[in-house]
């Protein structure tokens, strides 16, 4: 008689998804604090750590946690895909039957806020998003540019209302998560996708702490590109702006032509100066290049979507509830 197949471990009520990239300095302390908070809750739980192609000892620490704590699941991606994709991979593998919490591992989002998010869920809200009332450890320039971005998204986001001063840290009910997982676009701006699915939501204010250890992975260039993703994913405003700028330049050019005709008829034909001619040519060329760049941003995103590639590839998946007897080798698959 063949051996019976192993049964799937029971589904936890709550999943906590933690995308990580080079977080070896902070991961042990994060797990300690997270475990202390969740153990005080009357809910079976798991934590899904997603290794997004880390180049330090992050994966090894995750495997050690999984070997000693059956509530730990590990999703190791085949390479670095970026935080938005890593977050999606964690949500895909979250088995929580009641809901999921999304949080970063750097401890800027304190795990101690999770009970407040769960309290909002118990009051009937499908989404409880942590809203930053203070941003400790960040300079005035980053705070100012972040505030400006959120205000801009509120103006140009159309029907999608992006909550101000809100990151990925939040709770989502199972039905809200299932709705979110239906959205499979390649260019992912998760803050916008969280807002797009709707459902009753409430803000939970908290003070964002400084990074506990390590260094931030978000430089100004990455933040700029993330902002472009948010703007181009949820509004056609730049394309409309390009049309309006083109119309305005055409009107001004028409008025200038009329002015030249009048001057020629009244005062005769004058030879135009070379500097003014070059200024007009360079200005028009710059405007055209800018408009083409805006169109190119949207066209490039359409090109990527038409290829229909998978969002990510999993090198290894260790489910929670199944403690391995030894650490799997790099080429092995589990779960």
GROMACS .gro file of C-alpha atoms in nm:
model
  335
    1UNK     CA    1   0.000   0.000   0.000
    2UNK     CA    2   0.156   0.336  -0.098
    3UNK     CA    3   0.249   0.580   0.171
    4UNK     CA    4  -0.015   0.844   0.245
    5UNK     CA    5   0.057   1.188   0.112
    6UNK     CA    6   0.135   1.448   0.382
    7UNK     CA    7  -0.162   1.663   0.470
    8UNK     CA    8  -0.144   2.035   0.416
    9UNK     CA    9  -0.092   2.222   0.742
   10UNK     CA   10  -0.403   2.401   0.870
   11UNK     CA   11  -0.450   2.753   0.741
   12UNK     CA   12  -0.371   3.030   0.989
   13UNK     CA   13  -0.624   3.306   1.042
   14UNK     CA   14  -0.369   3.584   0.986
   15UNK     CA   15  -0.072   3.615   0.753
   16UNK     CA   16   0.197   3.881   0.788
   17UNK     CA   17   0.383   3.949   0.462
   18UNK     CA   18   0.735   4.091   0.492
   19UNK     CA   19   0.933   4.165   0.173
   20UNK     CA   20   1.307   4.180   0.242
   21UNK     CA   21   1.617   4.288   0.052
   22UNK     CA   22   1.950   4.283   0.239
   23UNK     CA   23   1.797   4.304   0.587
   24UNK     CA   24   2.038   4.081   0.781
   25UNK     CA   25   2.109   4.350   1.042
   26UNK     CA   26   1.749   4.398   1.147
   27UNK     CA   27   1.567   4.072   1.067
   28UNK     CA   28   1.627   3.887   1.399
   29UNK     CA   29   1.508   4.183   1.608
   30UNK     CA   30   1.211   4.235   1.377
   31UNK     CA   31   1.102   3.872   1.415
   32UNK     CA   32   1.139   3.887   1.791
   33UNK     CA   33   0.919   4.195   1.819
   34UNK     CA   34   0.668   4.068   1.565
   35UNK     CA   35   0.637   3.732   1.744
   36UNK     CA   36   0.583   3.902   2.079
   37UNK     CA   37   0.302   4.115   1.936
   38UNK     CA   38   0.124   3.839   1.745
   39UNK     CA   39   0.152   3.583   2.024
   40UNK     CA   40  -0.060   3.813   2.239
   41UNK     CA   41  -0.341   3.803   1.981
   42UNK     CA   42  -0.615   3.542   1.988
   43UNK     CA   43  -0.548   3.439   1.627
   44UNK     CA   44  -0.343   3.160   1.467
   45UNK     CA   45  -0.084   3.335   1.253
   46UNK     CA   46   0.203   3.295   1.012
   47UNK     CA   47   0.469   3.531   0.881
   48UNK     CA   48   0.564   3.509   0.513
   49UNK     CA   49   0.917   3.635   0.455
   50UNK     CA   50   0.996   3.711   0.090
   51UNK     CA   51   1.363   3.723  -0.003
   52UNK     CA   52   1.394   3.956  -0.303
   53UNK     CA   53   1.735   3.845  -0.426
   54UNK     CA   54   1.929   3.959  -0.119
   55UNK     CA   55   2.308   3.952  -0.148
   56UNK     CA   56   2.380   3.922   0.223
   57UNK     CA   57   2.279   3.661   0.483
   58UNK     CA   58   1.907   3.749   0.474
   59UNK     CA   59   1.803   3.418   0.316
   60UNK     CA   60   2.007   3.216   0.564
   61UNK     CA   61   1.844   3.397   0.855
   62UNK     CA   62   1.500   3.330   0.705
   63UNK     CA   63   1.577   2.958   0.673
   64UNK     CA   64   1.702   2.949   1.033
   65UNK     CA   65   1.377   3.109   1.149
   66UNK     CA   66   1.174   2.859   0.947
   67UNK     CA   67   1.371   2.570   1.097
   68UNK     CA   68   1.293   2.680   1.452
   69UNK     CA   69   0.949   2.841   1.420
   70UNK     CA   70   0.669   2.652   1.238
   71UNK     CA   71   0.481   2.979   1.191
   72UNK     CA   72   0.744   3.107   0.947
   73UNK     CA   73   0.705   3.070   0.570
   74UNK     CA   74   0.982   3.162   0.326
   75UNK     CA   75   0.943   3.264  -0.037
   76UNK     CA   76   1.279   3.296  -0.211
   77UNK     CA   77   1.261   3.468  -0.549
   78UNK     CA   78   1.501   3.362  -0.824
   79UNK     CA   79   1.649   3.714  -0.844
   80UNK     CA   80   1.579   4.070  -0.738
   81UNK     CA   81   1.243   4.176  -0.884
   82UNK     CA   82   1.186   4.492  -0.679
   83UNK     CA   83   0.979   4.556  -0.370
   84UNK     CA   84   0.641   4.591  -0.546
   85UNK     CA   85   0.680   4.249  -0.709
   86UNK     CA   86   0.822   4.090  -0.393
   87UNK     CA   87   0.523   4.219  -0.201
   88UNK     CA   88   0.292   4.067  -0.463
   89UNK     CA   89   0.471   3.733  -0.430
   90UNK     CA   90   0.419   3.738  -0.054
   91UNK     CA   91   0.050   3.817  -0.091
   92UNK     CA   92   0.013   3.535  -0.344
   93UNK     CA   93   0.157   3.288  -0.093
   94UNK     CA   94  -0.024   3.420   0.216
   95UNK     CA   95  -0.264   3.154   0.347
   96UNK     CA   96  -0.441   3.360   0.613
   97UNK     CA   97  -0.811   3.276   0.609
   98UNK     CA   98  -0.919   3.604   0.773
   99UNK     CA   99  -0.672   3.854   0.639
  100UNK     CA  100  -0.317   3.972   0.589
  101UNK     CA  101  -0.088   4.241   0.732
  102UNK     CA  102   0.178   4.402   0.512
  103UNK     CA  103   0.482   4.545   0.689
  104UNK     CA  104   0.849   4.620   0.616
  105UNK     CA  105   1.130   4.457   0.810
  106UNK     CA  106   1.327   4.775   0.888
  107UNK     CA  107   1.115   4.849   1.200
  108UNK     CA  108   1.024   5.196   1.075
  109UNK     CA  109   0.671   5.055   1.082
  110UNK     CA  110   0.649   4.925   1.440
  111UNK     CA  111   0.489   4.579   1.476
  112UNK     CA  112   0.329   4.711   1.795
  113UNK     CA  113   0.076   4.897   1.576
  114UNK     CA  114  -0.066   4.569   1.439
  115UNK     CA  115  -0.316   4.521   1.727
  116UNK     CA  116  -0.469   4.860   1.638
  117UNK     CA  117  -0.507   4.747   1.277
  118UNK     CA  118  -0.674   4.426   1.391
  119UNK     CA  119  -0.904   4.621   1.622
  120UNK     CA  120  -1.022   4.825   1.323
  121UNK     CA  121  -1.089   4.502   1.133
  122UNK     CA  122  -1.295   4.369   1.422
  123UNK     CA  123  -1.503   4.688   1.403
  124UNK     CA  124  -1.603   4.589   1.050
  125UNK     CA  125  -1.343   4.750   0.822
  126UNK     CA  126  -1.190   4.545   0.542
  127UNK     CA  127  -0.884   4.766   0.518
  128UNK     CA  128  -0.702   4.941   0.803
  129UNK     CA  129  -0.409   5.144   0.672
  130UNK     CA  130  -0.141   5.289   0.899
  131UNK     CA  131  -0.119   5.664   0.839
  132UNK     CA  132   0.200   5.845   0.938
  133UNK     CA  133   0.137   6.123   1.186
  134UNK     CA  134   0.514   6.176   1.224
  135UNK     CA  135   0.816   6.065   1.020
  136UNK     CA  136   1.110   6.038   1.259
  137UNK     CA  137   1.456   5.989   1.113
  138UNK     CA  138   1.375   6.152   0.778
  139UNK     CA  139   1.508   6.486   0.654
  140UNK     CA  140   1.290   6.782   0.568
  141UNK     CA  141   1.353   6.736   0.195
  142UNK     CA  142   1.221   6.379   0.192
  143UNK     CA  143   0.922   6.475   0.406
  144UNK     CA  144   0.844   6.769   0.177
  145UNK     CA  145   0.874   6.574  -0.148
  146UNK     CA  146   0.670   6.285  -0.006
  147UNK     CA  147   0.394   6.521   0.102
  148UNK     CA  148   0.398   6.686  -0.241
  149UNK     CA  149   0.368   6.349  -0.416
  150UNK     CA  150   0.068   6.242  -0.210
  151UNK     CA  151  -0.104   6.575  -0.270
  152UNK     CA  152  -0.036   6.545  -0.643
  153UNK     CA  153  -0.179   6.191  -0.654
  154UNK     CA  154  -0.492   6.309  -0.476
  155UNK     CA  155  -0.544   6.571  -0.746
  156UNK     CA  156  -0.468   6.363  -1.055
  157UNK     CA  157  -0.571   6.015  -0.935
  158UNK     CA  158  -0.927   6.051  -1.061
  159UNK     CA  159  -1.167   5.815  -0.888
  160UNK     CA  160  -0.885   5.641  -0.698
  161UNK     CA  161  -0.837   5.828  -0.371
  162UNK     CA  162  -0.480   5.762  -0.251
  163UNK     CA  163  -0.468   5.823   0.127
  164UNK     CA  164  -0.204   6.083   0.218
  165UNK     CA  165   0.104   5.989   0.422
  166UNK     CA  166   0.029   5.619   0.386
  167UNK     CA  167   0.270   5.346   0.281
  168UNK     CA  168   0.224   4.971   0.244
  169UNK     CA  169   0.179   4.906   0.617
  170UNK     CA  170  -0.183   4.790   0.654
  171UNK     CA  171  -0.431   4.510   0.725
  172UNK     CA  172  -0.652   4.368   0.450
  173UNK     CA  173  -0.939   4.126   0.492
  174UNK     CA  174  -0.940   3.805   0.292
  175UNK     CA  175  -1.202   3.928   0.048
  176UNK     CA  176  -1.011   4.252  -0.012
  177UNK     CA  177  -0.691   4.053  -0.066
  178UNK     CA  178  -0.860   3.817  -0.312
  179UNK     CA  179  -0.983   4.119  -0.507
  180UNK     CA  180  -0.631   4.267  -0.508
  181UNK     CA  181  -0.477   3.943  -0.636
  182UNK     CA  182  -0.688   3.966  -0.950
  183UNK     CA  183  -0.482   4.268  -1.059
  184UNK     CA  184  -0.180   4.127  -1.242
  185UNK     CA  185  -0.028   4.422  -1.429
  186UNK     CA  186   0.349   4.428  -1.472
  187UNK     CA  187   0.403   4.789  -1.362
  188UNK     CA  188   0.279   4.774  -1.005
  189UNK     CA  189   0.229   5.068  -0.774
  190UNK     CA  190   0.097   4.882  -0.471
  191UNK     CA  191  -0.020   5.187  -0.279
  192UNK     CA  192  -0.247   5.270  -0.570
  193UNK     CA  193  -0.364   4.911  -0.614
  194UNK     CA  194  -0.453   4.891  -0.245
  195UNK     CA  195  -0.672   5.196  -0.290
  196UNK     CA  196  -0.816   5.084  -0.625
  197UNK     CA  197  -0.990   4.772  -0.490
  198UNK     CA  198  -1.195   4.982  -0.250
  199UNK     CA  199  -1.389   4.819   0.040
  200UNK     CA  200  -1.457   4.993   0.374
  201UNK     CA  201  -1.129   5.139   0.498
  202UNK     CA  202  -1.010   5.340   0.796
  203UNK     CA  203  -0.686   5.518   0.886
  204UNK     CA  204  -0.487   5.421   1.196
  205UNK     CA  205  -0.242   5.702   1.284
  206UNK     CA  206   0.106   5.613   1.408
  207UNK     CA  207   0.451   5.768   1.442
  208UNK     CA  208   0.699   5.624   1.196
  209UNK     CA  209   1.026   5.532   1.366
  210UNK     CA  210   1.380   5.567   1.229
  211UNK     CA  211   1.531   5.262   1.061
  212UNK     CA  212   1.651   5.024   1.332
  213UNK     CA  213   1.963   4.904   1.148
  214UNK     CA  214   2.114   4.883   0.803
  215UNK     CA  215   2.065   5.137   0.526
  216UNK     CA  216   1.765   5.231   0.318
  217UNK     CA  217   1.737   5.072  -0.027
  218UNK     CA  218   1.540   5.368  -0.163
  219UNK     CA  219   1.766   5.632  -0.313
  220UNK     CA  220   1.632   5.939  -0.490
  221UNK     CA  221   1.645   5.776  -0.833
  222UNK     CA  222   1.436   5.478  -0.718
  223UNK     CA  223   1.188   5.707  -0.545
  224UNK     CA  224   1.159   5.914  -0.864
  225UNK     CA  225   1.088   5.602  -1.071
  226UNK     CA  226   0.833   5.482  -0.814
  227UNK     CA  227   0.661   5.819  -0.843
  228UNK     CA  228   0.650   5.783  -1.221
  229UNK     CA  229   0.494   5.438  -1.177
  230UNK     CA  230   0.226   5.583  -0.953
  231UNK     CA  231   0.144   5.872  -1.185
  232UNK     CA  232   0.141   5.675  -1.510
  233UNK     CA  233  -0.045   5.379  -1.358
  234UNK     CA  234  -0.342   5.574  -1.229
  235UNK     CA  235  -0.386   5.882  -1.442
  236UNK     CA  236  -0.368   6.001  -1.802
  237UNK     CA  237  -0.290   6.350  -1.673
  238UNK     CA  238   0.059   6.374  -1.830
  239UNK     CA  239  -0.083   6.288  -2.173
  240UNK     CA  240  -0.355   6.549  -2.133
  241UNK     CA  241  -0.092   6.799  -2.018
  242UNK     CA  242   0.110   6.726  -2.330
  243UNK     CA  243  -0.195   6.801  -2.543
  244UNK     CA  244  -0.263   7.126  -2.359
  245UNK     CA  245   0.102   7.239  -2.383
  246UNK     CA  246   0.104   7.159  -2.755
  247UNK     CA  247  -0.217   7.356  -2.803
  248UNK     CA  248  -0.080   7.652  -2.606
  249UNK     CA  249   0.244   7.655  -2.809
  250UNK     CA  250   0.043   7.639  -3.133
  251UNK     CA  251  -0.173   7.934  -3.025
  252UNK     CA  252   0.132   8.139  -2.928
  253UNK     CA  253   0.300   8.052  -3.258
  254UNK     CA  254  -0.013   8.162  -3.446
  255UNK     CA  255  -0.021   8.492  -3.260
  256UNK     CA  256   0.346   8.544  -3.335
  257UNK     CA  257   0.285   8.483  -3.707
  258UNK     CA  258   0.003   8.738  -3.706
  259UNK     CA  259   0.231   8.989  -3.533
  260UNK     CA  260   0.502   8.930  -3.797
  261UNK     CA  261   0.254   8.983  -4.081
  262UNK     CA  262   0.129   9.307  -3.930
  263UNK     CA  263   0.482   9.437  -3.875
  264UNK     CA  264   0.580   9.344  -4.229
  265UNK     CA  265   0.279   9.521  -4.379
  266UNK     CA  266   0.326   9.835  -4.169
  267UNK     CA  267   0.704   9.866  -4.135
  268UNK     CA  268   0.835   9.649  -4.412
  269UNK     CA  269   1.033   9.327  -4.407
  270UNK     CA  270   1.298   9.316  -4.136
  271UNK     CA  271   1.570   9.056  -4.106
  272UNK     CA  272   1.509   8.849  -3.792
  273UNK     CA  273   1.793   8.816  -3.550
  274UNK     CA  274   1.983   8.487  -3.534
  275UNK     CA  275   1.973   8.457  -3.149
  276UNK     CA  276   1.594   8.493  -3.138
  277UNK     CA  277   1.555   8.236  -3.416
  278UNK     CA  278   1.775   7.986  -3.235
  279UNK     CA  279   1.589   8.045  -2.909
  280UNK     CA  280   1.256   7.964  -3.077
  281UNK     CA  281   1.396   7.654  -3.249
  282UNK     CA  282   1.554   7.518  -2.930
  283UNK     CA  283   1.242   7.592  -2.728
  284UNK     CA  284   1.016   7.412  -2.975
  285UNK     CA  285   1.258   7.121  -2.996
  286UNK     CA  286   1.266   7.090  -2.618
  287UNK     CA  287   0.888   7.095  -2.594
  288UNK     CA  288   0.857   6.827  -2.863
  289UNK     CA  289   1.114   6.602  -2.694
  290UNK     CA  290   0.938   6.638  -2.361
  291UNK     CA  291   0.603   6.546  -2.517
  292UNK     CA  292   0.758   6.245  -2.691
  293UNK     CA  293   0.911   6.139  -2.359
  294UNK     CA  294   0.571   6.143  -2.189
  295UNK     CA  295   0.419   5.940  -2.471
  296UNK     CA  296   0.718   5.702  -2.452
  297UNK     CA  297   0.658   5.637  -2.081
  298UNK     CA  298   0.306   5.515  -2.154
  299UNK     CA  299   0.408   5.329  -2.470
  300UNK     CA  300   0.684   5.143  -2.284
  301UNK     CA  301   0.437   5.029  -2.022
  302UNK     CA  302   0.198   4.905  -2.289
  303UNK     CA  303   0.488   4.713  -2.449
  304UNK     CA  304   0.575   4.543  -2.122
  305UNK     CA  305   0.213   4.449  -2.052
  306UNK     CA  306   0.169   4.287  -2.394
  307UNK     CA  307   0.457   4.042  -2.329
  308UNK     CA  308   0.251   3.881  -2.049
  309UNK     CA  309   0.555   3.753  -1.862
  310UNK     CA  310   0.506   3.615  -1.509
  311UNK     CA  311   0.548   3.876  -1.241
  312UNK     CA  312   0.816   3.672  -1.063
  313UNK     CA  313   0.975   3.328  -1.040
  314UNK     CA  314   1.004   3.144  -0.710
  315UNK     CA  315   1.329   2.959  -0.647
  316UNK     CA  316   1.204   2.807  -0.322
  317UNK     CA  317   0.891   2.810  -0.106
  318UNK     CA  318   0.877   2.681   0.249
  319UNK     CA  319   0.524   2.684   0.386
  320UNK     CA  320   0.447   2.759   0.748
  321UNK     CA  321   0.343   2.468   0.968
  322UNK     CA  322   0.605   2.237   0.814
  323UNK     CA  323   0.935   2.247   1.002
  324UNK     CA  324   1.218   2.112   0.781
  325UNK     CA  325   1.461   1.870   0.946
  326UNK     CA  326   1.751   2.037   0.769
  327UNK     CA  327   1.805   2.344   0.560
  328UNK     CA  328   1.721   2.276   0.190
  329UNK     CA  329   1.993   2.318  -0.065
  330UNK     CA  330   1.987   2.612  -0.300
  331UNK     CA  331   1.848   2.411  -0.593
  332UNK     CA  332   1.580   2.224  -0.401
  333UNK     CA  333   1.212   2.312  -0.386
  334UNK     CA  334   0.988   2.271  -0.084
  335UNK     CA  335   0.615   2.314  -0.044
   0.00000   0.00000   0.00000
